[in-house]
Short mmCIF file of C-alpha atoms and ligand atoms in Angstrom, two decimals:
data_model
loop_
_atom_site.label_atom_id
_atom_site.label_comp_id
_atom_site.label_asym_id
_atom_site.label_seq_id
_atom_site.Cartn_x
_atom_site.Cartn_y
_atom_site.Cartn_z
CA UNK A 1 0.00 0.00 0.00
CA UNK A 2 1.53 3.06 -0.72
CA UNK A 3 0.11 7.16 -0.54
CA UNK A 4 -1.89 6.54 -4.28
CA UNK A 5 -3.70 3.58 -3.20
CA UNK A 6 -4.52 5.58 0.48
CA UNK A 7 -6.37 8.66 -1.91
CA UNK A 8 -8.17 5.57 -3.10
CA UNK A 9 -9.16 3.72 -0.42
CA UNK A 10 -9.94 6.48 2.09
CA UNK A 11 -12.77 7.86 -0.72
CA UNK A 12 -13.79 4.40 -0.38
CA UNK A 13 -13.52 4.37 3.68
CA UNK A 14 -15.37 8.00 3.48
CA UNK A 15 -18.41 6.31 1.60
CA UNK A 16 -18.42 3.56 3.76
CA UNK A 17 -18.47 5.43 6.95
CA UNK A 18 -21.39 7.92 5.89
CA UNK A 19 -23.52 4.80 4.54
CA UNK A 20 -23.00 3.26 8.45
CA UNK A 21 -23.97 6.50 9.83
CA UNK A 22 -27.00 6.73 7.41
CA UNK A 23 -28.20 2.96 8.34
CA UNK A 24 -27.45 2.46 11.77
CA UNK A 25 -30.42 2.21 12.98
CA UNK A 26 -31.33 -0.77 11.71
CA UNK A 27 -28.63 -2.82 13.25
CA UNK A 28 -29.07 -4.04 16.72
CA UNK A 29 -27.60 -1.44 19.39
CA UNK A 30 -25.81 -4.16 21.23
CA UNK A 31 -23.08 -6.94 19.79
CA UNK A 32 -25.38 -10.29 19.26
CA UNK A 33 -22.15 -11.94 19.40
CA UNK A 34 -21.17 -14.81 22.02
CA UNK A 35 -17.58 -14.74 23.57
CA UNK A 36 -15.05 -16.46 20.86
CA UNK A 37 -17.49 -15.82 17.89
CA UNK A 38 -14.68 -13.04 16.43
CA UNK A 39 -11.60 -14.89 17.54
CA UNK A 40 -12.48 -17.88 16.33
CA UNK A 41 -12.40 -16.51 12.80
CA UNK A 42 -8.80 -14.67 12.81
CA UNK A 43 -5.68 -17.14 11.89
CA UNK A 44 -3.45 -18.09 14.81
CA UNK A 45 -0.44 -16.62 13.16
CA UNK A 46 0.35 -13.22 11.54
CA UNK A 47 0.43 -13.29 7.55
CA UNK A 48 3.74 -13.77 5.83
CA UNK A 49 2.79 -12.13 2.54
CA UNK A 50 0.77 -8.91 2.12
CA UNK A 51 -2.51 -8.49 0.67
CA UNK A 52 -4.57 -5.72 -0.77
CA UNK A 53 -7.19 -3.73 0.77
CA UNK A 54 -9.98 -5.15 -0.68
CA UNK A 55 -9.49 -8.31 0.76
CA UNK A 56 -9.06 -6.77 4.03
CA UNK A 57 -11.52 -4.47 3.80
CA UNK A 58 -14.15 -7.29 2.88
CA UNK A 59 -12.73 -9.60 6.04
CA UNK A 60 -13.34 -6.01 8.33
CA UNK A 61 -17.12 -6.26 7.22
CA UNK A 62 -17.65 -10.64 7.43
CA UNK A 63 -15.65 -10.72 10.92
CA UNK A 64 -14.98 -7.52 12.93
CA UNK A 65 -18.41 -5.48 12.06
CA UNK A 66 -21.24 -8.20 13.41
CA UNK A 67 -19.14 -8.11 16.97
CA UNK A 68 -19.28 -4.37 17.47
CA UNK A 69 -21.60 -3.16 19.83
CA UNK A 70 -22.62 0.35 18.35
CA UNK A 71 -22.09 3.16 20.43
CA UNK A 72 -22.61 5.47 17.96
CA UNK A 73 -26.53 4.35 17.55
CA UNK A 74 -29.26 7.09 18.67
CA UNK A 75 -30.25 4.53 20.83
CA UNK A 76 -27.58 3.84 23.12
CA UNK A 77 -28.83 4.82 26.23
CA UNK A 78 -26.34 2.69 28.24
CA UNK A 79 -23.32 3.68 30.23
CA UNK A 80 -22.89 7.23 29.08
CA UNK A 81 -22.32 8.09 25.19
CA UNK A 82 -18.98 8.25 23.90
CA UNK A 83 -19.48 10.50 21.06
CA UNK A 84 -17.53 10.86 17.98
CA UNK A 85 -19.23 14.00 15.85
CA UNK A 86 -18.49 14.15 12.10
CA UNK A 87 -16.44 16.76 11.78
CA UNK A 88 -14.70 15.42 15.13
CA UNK A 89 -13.43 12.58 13.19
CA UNK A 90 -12.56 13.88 9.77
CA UNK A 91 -10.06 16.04 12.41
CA UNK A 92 -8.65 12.66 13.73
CA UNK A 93 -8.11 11.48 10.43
CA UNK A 94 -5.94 14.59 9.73
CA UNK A 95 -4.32 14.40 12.92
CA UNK A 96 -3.62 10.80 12.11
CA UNK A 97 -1.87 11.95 8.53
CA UNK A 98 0.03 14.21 10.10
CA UNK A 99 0.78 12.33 13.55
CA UNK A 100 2.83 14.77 15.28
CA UNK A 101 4.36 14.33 18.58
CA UNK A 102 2.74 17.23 20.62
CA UNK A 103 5.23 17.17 24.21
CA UNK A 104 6.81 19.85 23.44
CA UNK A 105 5.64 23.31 21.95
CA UNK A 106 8.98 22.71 19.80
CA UNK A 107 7.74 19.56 18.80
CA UNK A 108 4.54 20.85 17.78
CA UNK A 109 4.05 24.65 18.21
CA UNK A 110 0.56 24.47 16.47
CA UNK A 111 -1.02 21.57 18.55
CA UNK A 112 0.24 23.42 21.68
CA UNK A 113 -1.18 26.68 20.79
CA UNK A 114 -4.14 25.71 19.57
CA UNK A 115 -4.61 23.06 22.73
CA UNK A 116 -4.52 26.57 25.09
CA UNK A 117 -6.70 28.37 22.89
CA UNK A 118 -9.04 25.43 22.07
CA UNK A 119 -8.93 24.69 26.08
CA UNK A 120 -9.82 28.66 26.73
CA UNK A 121 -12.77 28.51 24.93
CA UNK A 122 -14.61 25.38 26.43
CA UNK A 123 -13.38 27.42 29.70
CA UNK A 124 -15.42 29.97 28.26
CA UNK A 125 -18.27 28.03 26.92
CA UNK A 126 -18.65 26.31 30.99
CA UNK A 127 -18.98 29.79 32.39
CA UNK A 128 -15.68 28.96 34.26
CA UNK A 129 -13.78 32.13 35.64
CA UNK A 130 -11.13 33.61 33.81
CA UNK A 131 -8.03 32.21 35.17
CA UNK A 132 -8.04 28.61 34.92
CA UNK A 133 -5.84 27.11 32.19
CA UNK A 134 -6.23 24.37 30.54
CA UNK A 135 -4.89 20.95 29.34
CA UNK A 136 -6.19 18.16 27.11
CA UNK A 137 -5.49 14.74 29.16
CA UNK A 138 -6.22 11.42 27.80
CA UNK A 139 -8.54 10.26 29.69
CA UNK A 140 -10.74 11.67 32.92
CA UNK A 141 -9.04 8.83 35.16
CA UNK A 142 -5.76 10.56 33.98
CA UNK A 143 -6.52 13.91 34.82
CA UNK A 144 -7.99 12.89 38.43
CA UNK A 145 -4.67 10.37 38.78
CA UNK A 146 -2.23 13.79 37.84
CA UNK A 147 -5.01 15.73 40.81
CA UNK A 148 -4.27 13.08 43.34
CA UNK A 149 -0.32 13.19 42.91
CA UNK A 150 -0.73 16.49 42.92
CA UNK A 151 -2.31 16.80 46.72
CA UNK A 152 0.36 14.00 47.76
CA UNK A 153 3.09 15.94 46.61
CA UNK A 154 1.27 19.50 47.84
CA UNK A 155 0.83 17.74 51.37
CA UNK A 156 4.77 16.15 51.83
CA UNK A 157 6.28 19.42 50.63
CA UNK A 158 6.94 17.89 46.89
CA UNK A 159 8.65 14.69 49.13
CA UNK A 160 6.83 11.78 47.96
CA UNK A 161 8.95 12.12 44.45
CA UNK A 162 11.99 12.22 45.89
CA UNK A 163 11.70 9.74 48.93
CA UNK A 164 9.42 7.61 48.22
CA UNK A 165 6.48 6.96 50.48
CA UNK A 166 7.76 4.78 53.00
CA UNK A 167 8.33 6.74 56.42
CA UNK A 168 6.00 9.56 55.23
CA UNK A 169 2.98 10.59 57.03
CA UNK A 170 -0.17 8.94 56.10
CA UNK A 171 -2.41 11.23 53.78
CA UNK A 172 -6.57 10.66 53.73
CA UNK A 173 -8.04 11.63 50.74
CA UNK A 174 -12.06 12.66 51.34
CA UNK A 175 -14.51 11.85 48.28
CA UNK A 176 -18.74 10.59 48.32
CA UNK A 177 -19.55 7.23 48.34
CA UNK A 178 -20.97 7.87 44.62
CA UNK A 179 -17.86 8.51 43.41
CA UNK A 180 -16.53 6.52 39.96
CA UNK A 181 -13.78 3.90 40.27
CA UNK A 182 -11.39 5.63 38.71
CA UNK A 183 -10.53 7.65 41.75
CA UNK A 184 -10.31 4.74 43.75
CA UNK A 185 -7.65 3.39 41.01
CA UNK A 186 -5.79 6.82 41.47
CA UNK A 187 -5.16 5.97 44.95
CA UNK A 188 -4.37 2.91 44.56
CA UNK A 189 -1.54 3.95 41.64
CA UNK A 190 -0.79 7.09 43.74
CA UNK A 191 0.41 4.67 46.63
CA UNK A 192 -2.25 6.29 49.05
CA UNK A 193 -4.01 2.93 49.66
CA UNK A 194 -7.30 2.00 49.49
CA UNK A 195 -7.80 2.31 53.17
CA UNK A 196 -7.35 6.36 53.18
CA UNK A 197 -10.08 6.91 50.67
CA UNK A 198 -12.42 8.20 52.80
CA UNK A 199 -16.46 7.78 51.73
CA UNK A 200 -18.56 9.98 52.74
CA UNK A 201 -22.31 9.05 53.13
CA UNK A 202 -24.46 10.39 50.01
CA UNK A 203 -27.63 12.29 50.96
CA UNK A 204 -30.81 14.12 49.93
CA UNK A 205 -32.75 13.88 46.19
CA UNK A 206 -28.82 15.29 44.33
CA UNK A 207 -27.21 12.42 46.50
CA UNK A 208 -23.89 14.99 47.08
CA UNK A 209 -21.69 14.24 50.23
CA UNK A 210 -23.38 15.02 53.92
CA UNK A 211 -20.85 18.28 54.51
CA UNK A 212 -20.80 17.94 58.76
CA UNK A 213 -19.86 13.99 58.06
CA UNK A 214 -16.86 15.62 55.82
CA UNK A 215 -15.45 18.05 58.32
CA UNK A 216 -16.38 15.44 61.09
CA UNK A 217 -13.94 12.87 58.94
CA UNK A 218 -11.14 15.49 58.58
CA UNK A 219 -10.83 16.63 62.21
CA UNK A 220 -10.75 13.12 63.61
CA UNK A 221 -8.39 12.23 61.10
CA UNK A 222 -6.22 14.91 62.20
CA UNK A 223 -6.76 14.25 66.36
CA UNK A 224 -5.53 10.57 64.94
CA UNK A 225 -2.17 11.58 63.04
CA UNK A 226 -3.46 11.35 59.77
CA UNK A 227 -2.43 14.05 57.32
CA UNK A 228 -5.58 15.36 54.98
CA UNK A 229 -4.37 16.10 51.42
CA UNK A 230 -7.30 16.85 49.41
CA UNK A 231 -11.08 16.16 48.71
CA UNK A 232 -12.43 15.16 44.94
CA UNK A 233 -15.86 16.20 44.76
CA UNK A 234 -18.46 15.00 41.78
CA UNK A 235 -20.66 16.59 39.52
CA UNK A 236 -22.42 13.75 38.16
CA UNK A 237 -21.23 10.77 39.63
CA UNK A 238 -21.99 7.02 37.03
CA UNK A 239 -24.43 5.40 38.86
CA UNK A 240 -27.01 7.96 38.93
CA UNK A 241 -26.05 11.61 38.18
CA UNK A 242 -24.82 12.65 41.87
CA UNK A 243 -23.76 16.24 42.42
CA UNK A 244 -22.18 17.41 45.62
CA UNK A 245 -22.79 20.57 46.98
CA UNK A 246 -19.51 22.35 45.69
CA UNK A 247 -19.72 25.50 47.92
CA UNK A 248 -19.62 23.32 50.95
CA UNK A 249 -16.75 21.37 50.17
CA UNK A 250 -14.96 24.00 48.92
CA UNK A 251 -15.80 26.10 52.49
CA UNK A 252 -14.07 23.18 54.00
CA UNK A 253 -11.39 22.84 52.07
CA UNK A 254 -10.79 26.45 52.35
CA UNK A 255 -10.76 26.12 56.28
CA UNK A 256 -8.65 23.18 56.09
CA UNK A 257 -6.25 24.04 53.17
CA UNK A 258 -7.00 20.62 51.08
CA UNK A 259 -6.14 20.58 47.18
CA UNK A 260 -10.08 20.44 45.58
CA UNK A 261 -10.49 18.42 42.38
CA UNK A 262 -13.92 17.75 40.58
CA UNK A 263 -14.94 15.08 38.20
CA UNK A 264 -17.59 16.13 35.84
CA UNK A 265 -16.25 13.66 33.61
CA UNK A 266 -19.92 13.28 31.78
CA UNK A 267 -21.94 16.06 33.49
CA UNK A 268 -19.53 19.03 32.43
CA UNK A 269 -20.78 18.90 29.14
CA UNK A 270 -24.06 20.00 30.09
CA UNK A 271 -22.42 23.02 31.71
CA UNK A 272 -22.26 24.97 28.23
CA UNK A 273 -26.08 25.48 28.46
CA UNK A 274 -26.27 27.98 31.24
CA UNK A 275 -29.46 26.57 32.96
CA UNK A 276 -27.68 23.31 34.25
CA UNK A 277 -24.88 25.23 35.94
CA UNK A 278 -26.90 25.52 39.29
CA UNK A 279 -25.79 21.71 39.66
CA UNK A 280 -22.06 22.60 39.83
CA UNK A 281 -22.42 26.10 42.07
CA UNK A 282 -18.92 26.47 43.42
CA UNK A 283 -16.99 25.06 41.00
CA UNK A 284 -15.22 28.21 39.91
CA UNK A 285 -13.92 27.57 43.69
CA UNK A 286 -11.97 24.09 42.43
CA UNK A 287 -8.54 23.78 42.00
CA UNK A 288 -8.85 21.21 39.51
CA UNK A 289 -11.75 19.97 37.15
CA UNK A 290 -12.02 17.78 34.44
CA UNK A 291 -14.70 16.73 31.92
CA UNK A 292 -14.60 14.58 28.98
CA UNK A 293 -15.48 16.27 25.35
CA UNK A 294 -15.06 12.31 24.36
CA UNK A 295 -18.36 11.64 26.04
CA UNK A 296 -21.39 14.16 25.62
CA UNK A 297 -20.14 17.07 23.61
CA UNK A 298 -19.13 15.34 20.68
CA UNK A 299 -15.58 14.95 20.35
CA UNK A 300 -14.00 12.19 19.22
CA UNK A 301 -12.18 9.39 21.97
CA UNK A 302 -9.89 10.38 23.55
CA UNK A 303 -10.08 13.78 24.65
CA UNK A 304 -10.31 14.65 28.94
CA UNK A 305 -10.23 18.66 29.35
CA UNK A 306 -8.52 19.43 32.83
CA UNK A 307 -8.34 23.05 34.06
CA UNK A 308 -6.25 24.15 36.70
CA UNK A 309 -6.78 27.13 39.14
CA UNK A 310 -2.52 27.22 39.62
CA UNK A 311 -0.68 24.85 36.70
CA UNK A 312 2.40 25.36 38.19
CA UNK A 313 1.23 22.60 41.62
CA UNK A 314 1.39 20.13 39.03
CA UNK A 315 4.03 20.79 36.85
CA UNK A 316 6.07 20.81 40.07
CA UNK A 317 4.20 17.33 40.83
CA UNK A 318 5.00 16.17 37.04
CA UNK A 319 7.64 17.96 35.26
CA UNK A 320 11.33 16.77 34.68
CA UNK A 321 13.50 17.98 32.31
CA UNK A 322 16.58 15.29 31.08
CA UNK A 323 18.53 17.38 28.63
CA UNK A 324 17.72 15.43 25.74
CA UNK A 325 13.85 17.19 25.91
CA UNK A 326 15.39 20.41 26.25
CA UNK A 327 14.81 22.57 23.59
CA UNK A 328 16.05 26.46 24.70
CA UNK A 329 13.19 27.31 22.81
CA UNK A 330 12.84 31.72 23.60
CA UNK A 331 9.73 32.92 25.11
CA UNK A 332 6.40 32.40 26.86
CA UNK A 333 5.92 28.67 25.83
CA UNK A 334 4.02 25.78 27.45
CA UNK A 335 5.71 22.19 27.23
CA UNK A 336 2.55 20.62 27.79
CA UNK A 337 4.15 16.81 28.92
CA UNK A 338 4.98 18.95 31.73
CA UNK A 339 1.33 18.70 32.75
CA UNK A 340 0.69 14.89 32.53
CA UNK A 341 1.83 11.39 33.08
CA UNK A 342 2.34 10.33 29.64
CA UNK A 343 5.04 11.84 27.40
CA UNK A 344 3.76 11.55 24.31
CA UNK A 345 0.88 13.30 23.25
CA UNK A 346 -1.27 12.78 20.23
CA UNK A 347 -2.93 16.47 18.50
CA UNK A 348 -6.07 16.16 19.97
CA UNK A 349 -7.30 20.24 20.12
CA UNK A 350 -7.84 19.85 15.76
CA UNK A 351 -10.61 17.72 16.94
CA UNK A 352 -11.94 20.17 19.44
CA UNK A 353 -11.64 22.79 17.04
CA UNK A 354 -13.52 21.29 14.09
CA UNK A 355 -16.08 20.49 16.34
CA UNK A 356 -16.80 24.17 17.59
CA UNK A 357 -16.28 25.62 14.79
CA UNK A 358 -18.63 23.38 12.66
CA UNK A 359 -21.80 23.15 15.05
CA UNK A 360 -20.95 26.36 17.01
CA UNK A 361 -21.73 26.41 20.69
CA UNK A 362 -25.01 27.10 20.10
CA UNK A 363 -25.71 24.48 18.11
CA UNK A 364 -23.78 21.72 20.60
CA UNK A 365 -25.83 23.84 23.54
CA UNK A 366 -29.13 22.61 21.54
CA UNK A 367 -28.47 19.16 21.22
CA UNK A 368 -27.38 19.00 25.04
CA UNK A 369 -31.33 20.52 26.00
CA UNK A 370 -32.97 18.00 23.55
CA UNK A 371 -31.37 15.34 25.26
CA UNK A 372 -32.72 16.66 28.46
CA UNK A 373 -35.90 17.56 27.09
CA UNK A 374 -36.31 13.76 25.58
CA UNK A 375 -34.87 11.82 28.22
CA UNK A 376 -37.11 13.33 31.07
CA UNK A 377 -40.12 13.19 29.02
CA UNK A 378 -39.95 9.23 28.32
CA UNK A 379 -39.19 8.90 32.47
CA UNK A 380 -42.51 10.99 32.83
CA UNK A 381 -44.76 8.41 30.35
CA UNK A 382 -43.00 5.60 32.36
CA UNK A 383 -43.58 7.50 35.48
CA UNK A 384 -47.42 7.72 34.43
CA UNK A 385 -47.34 4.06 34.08
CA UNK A 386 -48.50 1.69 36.94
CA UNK A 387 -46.16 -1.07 36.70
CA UNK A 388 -43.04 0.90 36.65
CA UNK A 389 -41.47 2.90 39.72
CA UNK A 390 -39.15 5.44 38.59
CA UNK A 391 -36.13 5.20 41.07
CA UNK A 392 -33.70 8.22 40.83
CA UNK A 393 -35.43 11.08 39.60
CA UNK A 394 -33.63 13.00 36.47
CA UNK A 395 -30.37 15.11 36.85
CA UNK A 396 -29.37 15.92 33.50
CA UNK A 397 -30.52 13.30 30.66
CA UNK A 398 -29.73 10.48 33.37
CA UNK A 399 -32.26 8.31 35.72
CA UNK A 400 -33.68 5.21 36.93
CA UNK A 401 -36.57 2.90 37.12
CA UNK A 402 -37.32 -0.86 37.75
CA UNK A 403 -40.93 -2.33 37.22
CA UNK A 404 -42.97 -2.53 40.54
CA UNK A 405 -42.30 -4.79 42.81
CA UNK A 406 -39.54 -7.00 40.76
CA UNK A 407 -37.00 -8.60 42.14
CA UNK A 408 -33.23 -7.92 41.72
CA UNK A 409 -33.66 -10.82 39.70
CA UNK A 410 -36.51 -10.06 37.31
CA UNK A 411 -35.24 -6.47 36.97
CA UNK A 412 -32.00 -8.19 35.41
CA UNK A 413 -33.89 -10.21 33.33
CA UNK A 414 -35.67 -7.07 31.80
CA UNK A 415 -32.16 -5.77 30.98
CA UNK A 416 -31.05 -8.81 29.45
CA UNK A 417 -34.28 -9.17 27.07
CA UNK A 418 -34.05 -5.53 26.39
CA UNK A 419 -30.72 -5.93 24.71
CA UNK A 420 -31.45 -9.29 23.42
CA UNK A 421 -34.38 -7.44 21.42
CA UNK A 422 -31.81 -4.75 19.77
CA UNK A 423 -33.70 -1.98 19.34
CA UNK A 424 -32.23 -0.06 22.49
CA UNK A 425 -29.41 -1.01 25.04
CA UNK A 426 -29.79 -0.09 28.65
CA UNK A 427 -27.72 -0.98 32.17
CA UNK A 428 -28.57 -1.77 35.08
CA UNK A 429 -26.92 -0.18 38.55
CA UNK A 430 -27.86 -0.66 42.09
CA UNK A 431 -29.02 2.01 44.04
CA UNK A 432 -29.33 1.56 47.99
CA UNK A 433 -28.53 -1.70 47.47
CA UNK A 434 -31.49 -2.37 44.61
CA UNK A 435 -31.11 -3.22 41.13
CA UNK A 436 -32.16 -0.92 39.02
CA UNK A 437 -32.32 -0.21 35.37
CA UNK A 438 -30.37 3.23 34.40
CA UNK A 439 -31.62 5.13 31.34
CA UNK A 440 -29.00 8.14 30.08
CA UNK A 441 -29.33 9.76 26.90
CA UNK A 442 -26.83 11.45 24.84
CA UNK A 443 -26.28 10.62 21.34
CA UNK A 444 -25.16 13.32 18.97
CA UNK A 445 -27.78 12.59 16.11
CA UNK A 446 -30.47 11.09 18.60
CA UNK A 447 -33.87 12.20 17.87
CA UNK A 448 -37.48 12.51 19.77
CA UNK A 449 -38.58 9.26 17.67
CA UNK A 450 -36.07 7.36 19.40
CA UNK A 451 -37.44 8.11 22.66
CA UNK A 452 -40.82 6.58 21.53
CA UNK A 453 -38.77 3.60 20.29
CA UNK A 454 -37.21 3.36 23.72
CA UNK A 455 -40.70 3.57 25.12
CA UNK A 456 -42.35 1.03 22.64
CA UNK A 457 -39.63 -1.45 23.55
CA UNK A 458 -39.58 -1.24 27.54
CA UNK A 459 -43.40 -1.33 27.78
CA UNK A 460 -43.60 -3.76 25.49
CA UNK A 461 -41.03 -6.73 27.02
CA UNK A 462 -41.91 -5.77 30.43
CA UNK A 463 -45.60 -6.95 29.30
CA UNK A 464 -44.21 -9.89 27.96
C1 PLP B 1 -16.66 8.20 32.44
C2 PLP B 1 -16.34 8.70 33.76
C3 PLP B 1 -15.04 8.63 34.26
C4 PLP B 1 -13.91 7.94 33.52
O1 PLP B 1 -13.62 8.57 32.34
P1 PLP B 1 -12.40 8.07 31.44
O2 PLP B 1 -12.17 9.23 30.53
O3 PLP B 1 -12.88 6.86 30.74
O4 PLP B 1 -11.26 7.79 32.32
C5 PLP B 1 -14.78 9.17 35.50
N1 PLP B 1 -15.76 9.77 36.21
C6 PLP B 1 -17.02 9.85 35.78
C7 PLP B 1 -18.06 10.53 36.61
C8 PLP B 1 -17.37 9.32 34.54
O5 PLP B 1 -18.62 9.41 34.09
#
């Protein structure tokens, strides 16, 4: 294969990809594939002799396609969308023809600046203060992993670098009991230990953190030698939408000097339409937040945006210089490797750029509402319906409900036959120790008749 036969096949890719786009929905939402069913049709060993893209192209369609689970369908309404707009992707495939290296401004002067401008306006576009500044990680689990070595360093005087963690004090990190995994992973990989995680008890209809059971935690944690670090609020949270009460934990952190980070991994999104912002109230009071443009605003995987109140906390938690990266380049420049764990770093602004420019925050503001405006409605026709109990009332385009009176077990079973059927794909959570079934909604190209289809299908196999 050489550049010629790319202009070819890439047409050919283009076609293909707006045809799947065009016909999606009539595939089933979920992989109707059992475990093996792909493997089983791939050779043991690599090919000794090349072939042409046809051939592969045709094998991509008979083997890979039926085991893809299709989370680009309007009716995904499981986990929470990972959205990859049009004009998000024909970005990645320039990035990918260009594939710079974007560590260094040196190494990519454009990617950098455009990854502070592209990061100033979503800072703009959240209502967030002037001031923060921003960075593009790969991943929400990243940025909150770079937050938590951030307060470990902050609270051993930048120590645990240098010394290790052995003989240190012993830090407690303060989050809800809502919170997702992946800050429990940070502290394991941040040498904290599970055990100084500290859940707080979730209360009232938002489910945020009970703020007297936080500053309880901290000053007994202090009267017992511990050494509090920092708290990591959510705006949000998987299961069912929680949002803490920002102000309050950011009072107490105040009074306590903790490091403050938020995940609003999904939820942030939302934050472009001014209405939704009285969820996150305080947040301008964060040192840290992330959200992911990879999952509701349209961008294509991977993109995390993480702003920072003061960068320079984590470059001096993250940065090191070995003279080989030096680059005595003059001026006000940002090496942004300086800012997170990995040192390469693909050009993911383009992708951020393309997308605002081509919808304009207006039109990714109206898409966010209709997904509101849909998802709440269906909860209110189940709502109205006698054998279902809605659960978790709406925050954002995110609920839960479980038919009356089921059983952990028949409430899975529901899942299962709801997927089995295709037409939508759902997941269940447990909330207060229920099962539950969790509806979220936030497709780019969803649409109202979706919604009906959603409520066609549940009604119907719950009857069943
Ligand atoms: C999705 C999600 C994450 C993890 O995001 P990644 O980018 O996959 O690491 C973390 N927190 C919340 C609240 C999420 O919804």
């Amino acid at each position: 294969m050489n550049w010629d036969d790319f202009a070819t096949h890439a047409k050919d890719v283009a076609d293909w990809g707006a045809d799947y786009h065009k016909t999606i929905r009539d595939r089933p939402v979920r992989a109707q594939t059992a475990p093996g069913d792909v493997s089983s049709q791939l050779p043991d060993s690599p090919p000794e002799d090349g072939t042409d893209m046809a051939n592969i192209m045709a094998d991509f369609e008979k083997v890979v396609m039926p085991g893809i689970t299709h989370w680009q369908h309007p009716r995904f309404f499981a986990y929470f969308n990972s959205n990859a707009a049009p004009a998000s992707v024909l970005a990645e495939f320039v990035a990918s023809i260009i594939a710079p290296q974007c560590m260094l401004w040196q190494t990519s002067p454009a990617a950098t600046e455009m990854e502070t401008r592209m990061l100033d306006w979503l800072r703009q576009g959240l209502g967030l203060p002037d001031g923060y500044q921003g960075v593009i990680q790969d991943s929400a689990s990243s940025a909150t992993l770079a937050a938590v070595l951030t307060m470990r360093e902050r609270a051993l005087n930048w120590q645990g670098n240098v010394q290790g963690l052995s003989g240190q004090p012993v830090l407690r990190i303060y989050c809800s009991d809502q919170v997702h995994t992946s800050i429990d992973r940070a502290i394991w990989v941040a040498g904290i230990g599970q055990d100084n995680l500290v859940k707080i008890r979730s209360t009232g209809d938002l489910r945020g953190l009970d703020p007297i059971a936080l500053q309880d935690a901290i000053t007994r944690d202090r009267a017992a030698g511990f050494v509090p670090a920092g708290i990591i609020a959510a705006t949000g949270a998987t299961g069912m939408g929680a949002c803490d009460d920002l102000d309050a934990v950011a009072n107490i952190a105040k009074a306590e000097n903790l490091f403050t980070h938020l995940d609003a991994a999904w939820a942030g999104t939302a934050m472009i339409c001014p209405e939704f912002r009285p969820l996150w109230q305080g947040a301008e009071r964060f040192d840290s937040i992330v959200f992911n443009p990879h999952k509701w605003l349209g961008a294509q995987f991977d993109c995390a945006a993480h702003f920072l109140r003061d960068p320079d906390v984590l470059r001096q938690t993250l940065a090191i210089r070995p003279e080989y990266l030096k680059t005595h380049a003059q001026g006000d420049i940002i090496d942004y490797s300086e800012w997170s764990i990995p040192l390469g770093r693909r050009f993911r602004a383009l992708k951020l750029w393309f997308l605002m420019r081509s919808y304009g925050m207006e039109g990714l503001r109206s898409r966010i509402r209709n997904h509101v405006t849909w998802s709440q409605a269906l909860c209110e026709r189940l709502r109205a319906l006698p054998e279902f109990q809605i659960v978790t009332d709406p925050i954002l385009s995110l609920w839960t409900f479980k038919p009356a009176g089921a059983s952990d077990e028949d409430t899975q079973a529901l899942v299962e036959a709801i997927n089995t059927d295709g037409r939508i794909y759902l997941t269940q959570t447990l909330v207060d120790g229920v099962k539950v079934i969790r509806f979220t909604a936030g497709q780019f190209d969803c649409e109202e008749r979706d919604f009906d289809t959603a409520f066609d299908t549940i009604t119907e196999i719950a009857r069943r």
